[in-house]
Amino acid sequence: MRTTVTLDEALLGRAGALSGVQDRSALLAEALRALIERESARRLARLGGSEPRLAAAPRRQGEPAPKTRRP
C-alpha cells in the first residue's frame, strides 16, 4: 500500500542508525512491527492475574532425569 507521510529527518536518521535498516519503507515497516509487538506485550501483561476464579491448567510431569555419576 502506498501512502504519504511526513517524518522527522533526525528521528528517521537515528532509527536507521540504531537498527541498521537504511531503506525508509523497510524502516517504517520494522517500526510498526516493533510497536505492535510492544503494545501486544503490554496488553498481555495487563491481563496477568486478572482472572481470580480461573482454575490452574493441568501440567504433565515428564520422566525423571536419569541420575549420572560424576568422577
N, C-alpha and C. Protein backbone atom coordinates (compact mmCIF):
# COMPACT_ATOMS: atom_id res chain seq x y z
N MET A 1 0.85 -1.16 0.00
CA MET A 1 0.00 0.00 0.00
C MET A 1 0.90 1.24 0.00
N ARG A 2 0.56 2.19 -0.78
CA ARG A 2 1.33 3.42 -0.84
C ARG A 2 0.60 4.48 -0.02
N THR A 3 1.39 5.26 0.70
CA THR A 3 0.84 6.37 1.47
C THR A 3 1.92 7.43 1.60
N THR A 4 1.51 8.64 1.86
CA THR A 4 2.46 9.73 2.03
C THR A 4 2.46 10.13 3.49
N VAL A 5 3.64 10.20 4.09
CA VAL A 5 3.77 10.60 5.49
C VAL A 5 4.87 11.64 5.61
N THR A 6 4.76 12.46 6.62
CA THR A 6 5.80 13.44 6.92
C THR A 6 6.53 12.94 8.16
N LEU A 7 7.83 12.71 8.03
CA LEU A 7 8.62 12.16 9.12
C LEU A 7 9.72 13.13 9.51
N ASP A 8 10.08 13.12 10.77
CA ASP A 8 11.18 13.92 11.28
C ASP A 8 12.48 13.30 10.77
N GLU A 9 13.26 14.05 10.01
CA GLU A 9 14.50 13.53 9.42
C GLU A 9 15.49 13.03 10.49
N ALA A 10 15.60 13.78 11.59
CA ALA A 10 16.53 13.38 12.65
C ALA A 10 16.08 12.06 13.28
N LEU A 11 14.78 11.92 13.50
CA LEU A 11 14.24 10.69 14.08
C LEU A 11 14.45 9.52 13.13
N LEU A 12 14.20 9.75 11.87
CA LEU A 12 14.40 8.72 10.86
C LEU A 12 15.87 8.31 10.77
N GLY A 13 16.76 9.29 10.82
CA GLY A 13 18.19 9.00 10.77
C GLY A 13 18.66 8.22 11.97
N ARG A 14 18.18 8.59 13.13
CA ARG A 14 18.58 7.87 14.36
C ARG A 14 18.06 6.44 14.35
N ALA A 15 16.80 6.27 13.93
CA ALA A 15 16.22 4.92 13.85
C ALA A 15 17.01 4.06 12.88
N GLY A 16 17.40 4.64 11.76
CA GLY A 16 18.18 3.89 10.78
C GLY A 16 19.55 3.52 11.31
N ALA A 17 20.17 4.44 12.04
CA ALA A 17 21.50 4.17 12.61
C ALA A 17 21.43 3.09 13.68
N LEU A 18 20.41 3.14 14.51
CA LEU A 18 20.28 2.15 15.59
C LEU A 18 19.92 0.77 15.07
N SER A 19 19.06 0.72 14.06
CA SER A 19 18.59 -0.57 13.57
C SER A 19 19.45 -1.14 12.45
N GLY A 20 20.17 -0.28 11.76
CA GLY A 20 20.94 -0.74 10.61
C GLY A 20 20.12 -0.82 9.34
N VAL A 21 18.84 -0.48 9.43
CA VAL A 21 17.95 -0.50 8.28
C VAL A 21 17.99 0.88 7.63
N GLN A 22 18.40 0.94 6.38
CA GLN A 22 18.52 2.24 5.71
C GLN A 22 17.37 2.54 4.75
N ASP A 23 16.73 1.52 4.23
CA ASP A 23 15.59 1.72 3.33
C ASP A 23 14.42 2.26 4.14
N ARG A 24 13.87 3.39 3.73
CA ARG A 24 12.83 4.05 4.52
C ARG A 24 11.57 3.21 4.65
N SER A 25 11.17 2.54 3.58
CA SER A 25 9.97 1.69 3.65
C SER A 25 10.19 0.54 4.63
N ALA A 26 11.34 -0.09 4.54
CA ALA A 26 11.66 -1.20 5.45
C ALA A 26 11.77 -0.70 6.89
N LEU A 27 12.33 0.49 7.06
CA LEU A 27 12.46 1.06 8.40
C LEU A 27 11.10 1.34 9.02
N LEU A 28 10.19 1.90 8.24
CA LEU A 28 8.85 2.18 8.73
C LEU A 28 8.11 0.88 9.05
N ALA A 29 8.25 -0.12 8.19
CA ALA A 29 7.61 -1.42 8.44
C ALA A 29 8.16 -2.05 9.73
N GLU A 30 9.47 -1.97 9.93
CA GLU A 30 10.09 -2.51 11.15
C GLU A 30 9.60 -1.76 12.38
N ALA A 31 9.46 -0.44 12.26
CA ALA A 31 8.96 0.36 13.38
C ALA A 31 7.54 -0.03 13.73
N LEU A 32 6.70 -0.26 12.74
CA LEU A 32 5.32 -0.67 13.00
C LEU A 32 5.28 -2.05 13.66
N ARG A 33 6.13 -2.98 13.19
CA ARG A 33 6.19 -4.31 13.82
C ARG A 33 6.62 -4.20 15.28
N ALA A 34 7.61 -3.35 15.55
CA ALA A 34 8.09 -3.18 16.93
C ALA A 34 7.00 -2.57 17.81
N LEU A 35 6.25 -1.62 17.28
CA LEU A 35 5.15 -1.01 18.04
C LEU A 35 4.08 -2.04 18.35
N ILE A 36 3.71 -2.84 17.37
CA ILE A 36 2.70 -3.87 17.58
C ILE A 36 3.17 -4.88 18.62
N GLU A 37 4.42 -5.30 18.53
CA GLU A 37 4.97 -6.26 19.49
C GLU A 37 4.96 -5.68 20.91
N ARG A 38 5.40 -4.43 21.05
CA ARG A 38 5.45 -3.80 22.37
C ARG A 38 4.06 -3.64 22.97
N GLU A 39 3.11 -3.16 22.18
CA GLU A 39 1.76 -2.95 22.70
C GLU A 39 1.05 -4.26 22.99
N SER A 40 1.30 -5.29 22.18
CA SER A 40 0.72 -6.61 22.45
C SER A 40 1.24 -7.16 23.76
N ALA A 41 2.53 -7.02 24.00
CA ALA A 41 3.13 -7.49 25.26
C ALA A 41 2.57 -6.71 26.44
N ARG A 42 2.39 -5.42 26.28
CA ARG A 42 1.85 -4.58 27.35
C ARG A 42 0.42 -5.00 27.69
N ARG A 43 -0.39 -5.26 26.66
CA ARG A 43 -1.77 -5.70 26.91
C ARG A 43 -1.80 -7.06 27.58
N LEU A 44 -0.94 -7.95 27.15
CA LEU A 44 -0.89 -9.27 27.76
C LEU A 44 -0.47 -9.17 29.22
N ALA A 45 0.49 -8.32 29.52
CA ALA A 45 0.95 -8.14 30.89
C ALA A 45 -0.16 -7.59 31.77
N ARG A 46 -0.99 -6.71 31.22
CA ARG A 46 -2.10 -6.16 32.00
C ARG A 46 -3.13 -7.21 32.35
N LEU A 47 -3.20 -8.28 31.59
CA LEU A 47 -4.15 -9.35 31.88
C LEU A 47 -3.67 -10.24 33.03
N GLY A 48 -2.41 -10.20 33.34
CA GLY A 48 -1.82 -11.07 34.36
C GLY A 48 -2.54 -10.97 35.69
N GLY A 49 -3.04 -12.08 36.17
CA GLY A 49 -3.68 -12.13 37.48
C GLY A 49 -5.06 -11.51 37.52
N SER A 50 -5.68 -11.27 36.37
CA SER A 50 -6.97 -10.60 36.39
C SER A 50 -8.15 -11.56 36.38
N GLU A 51 -7.91 -12.86 36.44
CA GLU A 51 -8.99 -13.84 36.44
C GLU A 51 -8.83 -14.73 37.68
N PRO A 52 -9.26 -14.25 38.87
CA PRO A 52 -9.02 -14.99 40.11
C PRO A 52 -9.73 -16.34 40.18
N ARG A 53 -10.83 -16.53 39.45
CA ARG A 53 -11.57 -17.80 39.52
C ARG A 53 -11.08 -18.82 38.52
N LEU A 54 -10.07 -18.49 37.75
CA LEU A 54 -9.54 -19.39 36.74
C LEU A 54 -8.81 -20.56 37.40
N ALA A 55 -9.17 -21.77 37.00
CA ALA A 55 -8.52 -22.96 37.54
C ALA A 55 -7.14 -23.11 36.90
N ALA A 56 -6.22 -23.61 37.68
CA ALA A 56 -4.86 -23.83 37.16
C ALA A 56 -4.89 -24.87 36.06
N ALA A 57 -4.14 -24.66 35.02
CA ALA A 57 -4.08 -25.60 33.90
C ALA A 57 -3.33 -26.85 34.33
N PRO A 58 -3.84 -28.04 33.96
CA PRO A 58 -3.13 -29.27 34.32
C PRO A 58 -1.80 -29.33 33.57
N ARG A 59 -0.81 -29.88 34.24
CA ARG A 59 0.51 -29.98 33.63
C ARG A 59 0.97 -31.43 33.66
N ARG A 60 1.60 -31.84 32.57
CA ARG A 60 2.14 -33.19 32.53
C ARG A 60 3.47 -33.20 33.25
N GLN A 61 3.72 -34.29 33.94
CA GLN A 61 5.02 -34.45 34.56
C GLN A 61 5.79 -35.46 33.73
N GLY A 62 6.95 -35.05 33.29
CA GLY A 62 7.77 -35.92 32.46
C GLY A 62 8.50 -36.95 33.29
N GLU A 63 9.21 -37.80 32.60
CA GLU A 63 10.03 -38.81 33.26
C GLU A 63 11.15 -38.11 34.03
N PRO A 64 11.49 -38.63 35.21
CA PRO A 64 12.60 -38.01 35.94
C PRO A 64 13.91 -38.17 35.17
N ALA A 65 14.75 -37.19 35.28
CA ALA A 65 16.04 -37.23 34.60
C ALA A 65 16.90 -38.34 35.19
N PRO A 66 17.64 -39.07 34.34
CA PRO A 66 18.49 -40.15 34.87
C PRO A 66 19.60 -39.57 35.73
N LYS A 67 19.89 -40.30 36.79
CA LYS A 67 20.97 -39.86 37.67
C LYS A 67 22.29 -40.29 37.06
N THR A 68 23.20 -39.38 37.00
CA THR A 68 24.52 -39.68 36.43
C THR A 68 25.57 -39.52 37.50
N ARG A 69 26.60 -40.34 37.37
CA ARG A 69 27.72 -40.24 38.31
C ARG A 69 28.78 -39.36 37.72
N ARG A 70 29.34 -38.56 38.54
CA ARG A 70 30.46 -37.74 38.11
C ARG A 70 31.71 -38.25 38.78
N PRO A 71 32.78 -38.40 38.03
CA PRO A 71 34.03 -38.92 38.62
C PRO A 71 34.65 -37.93 39.57
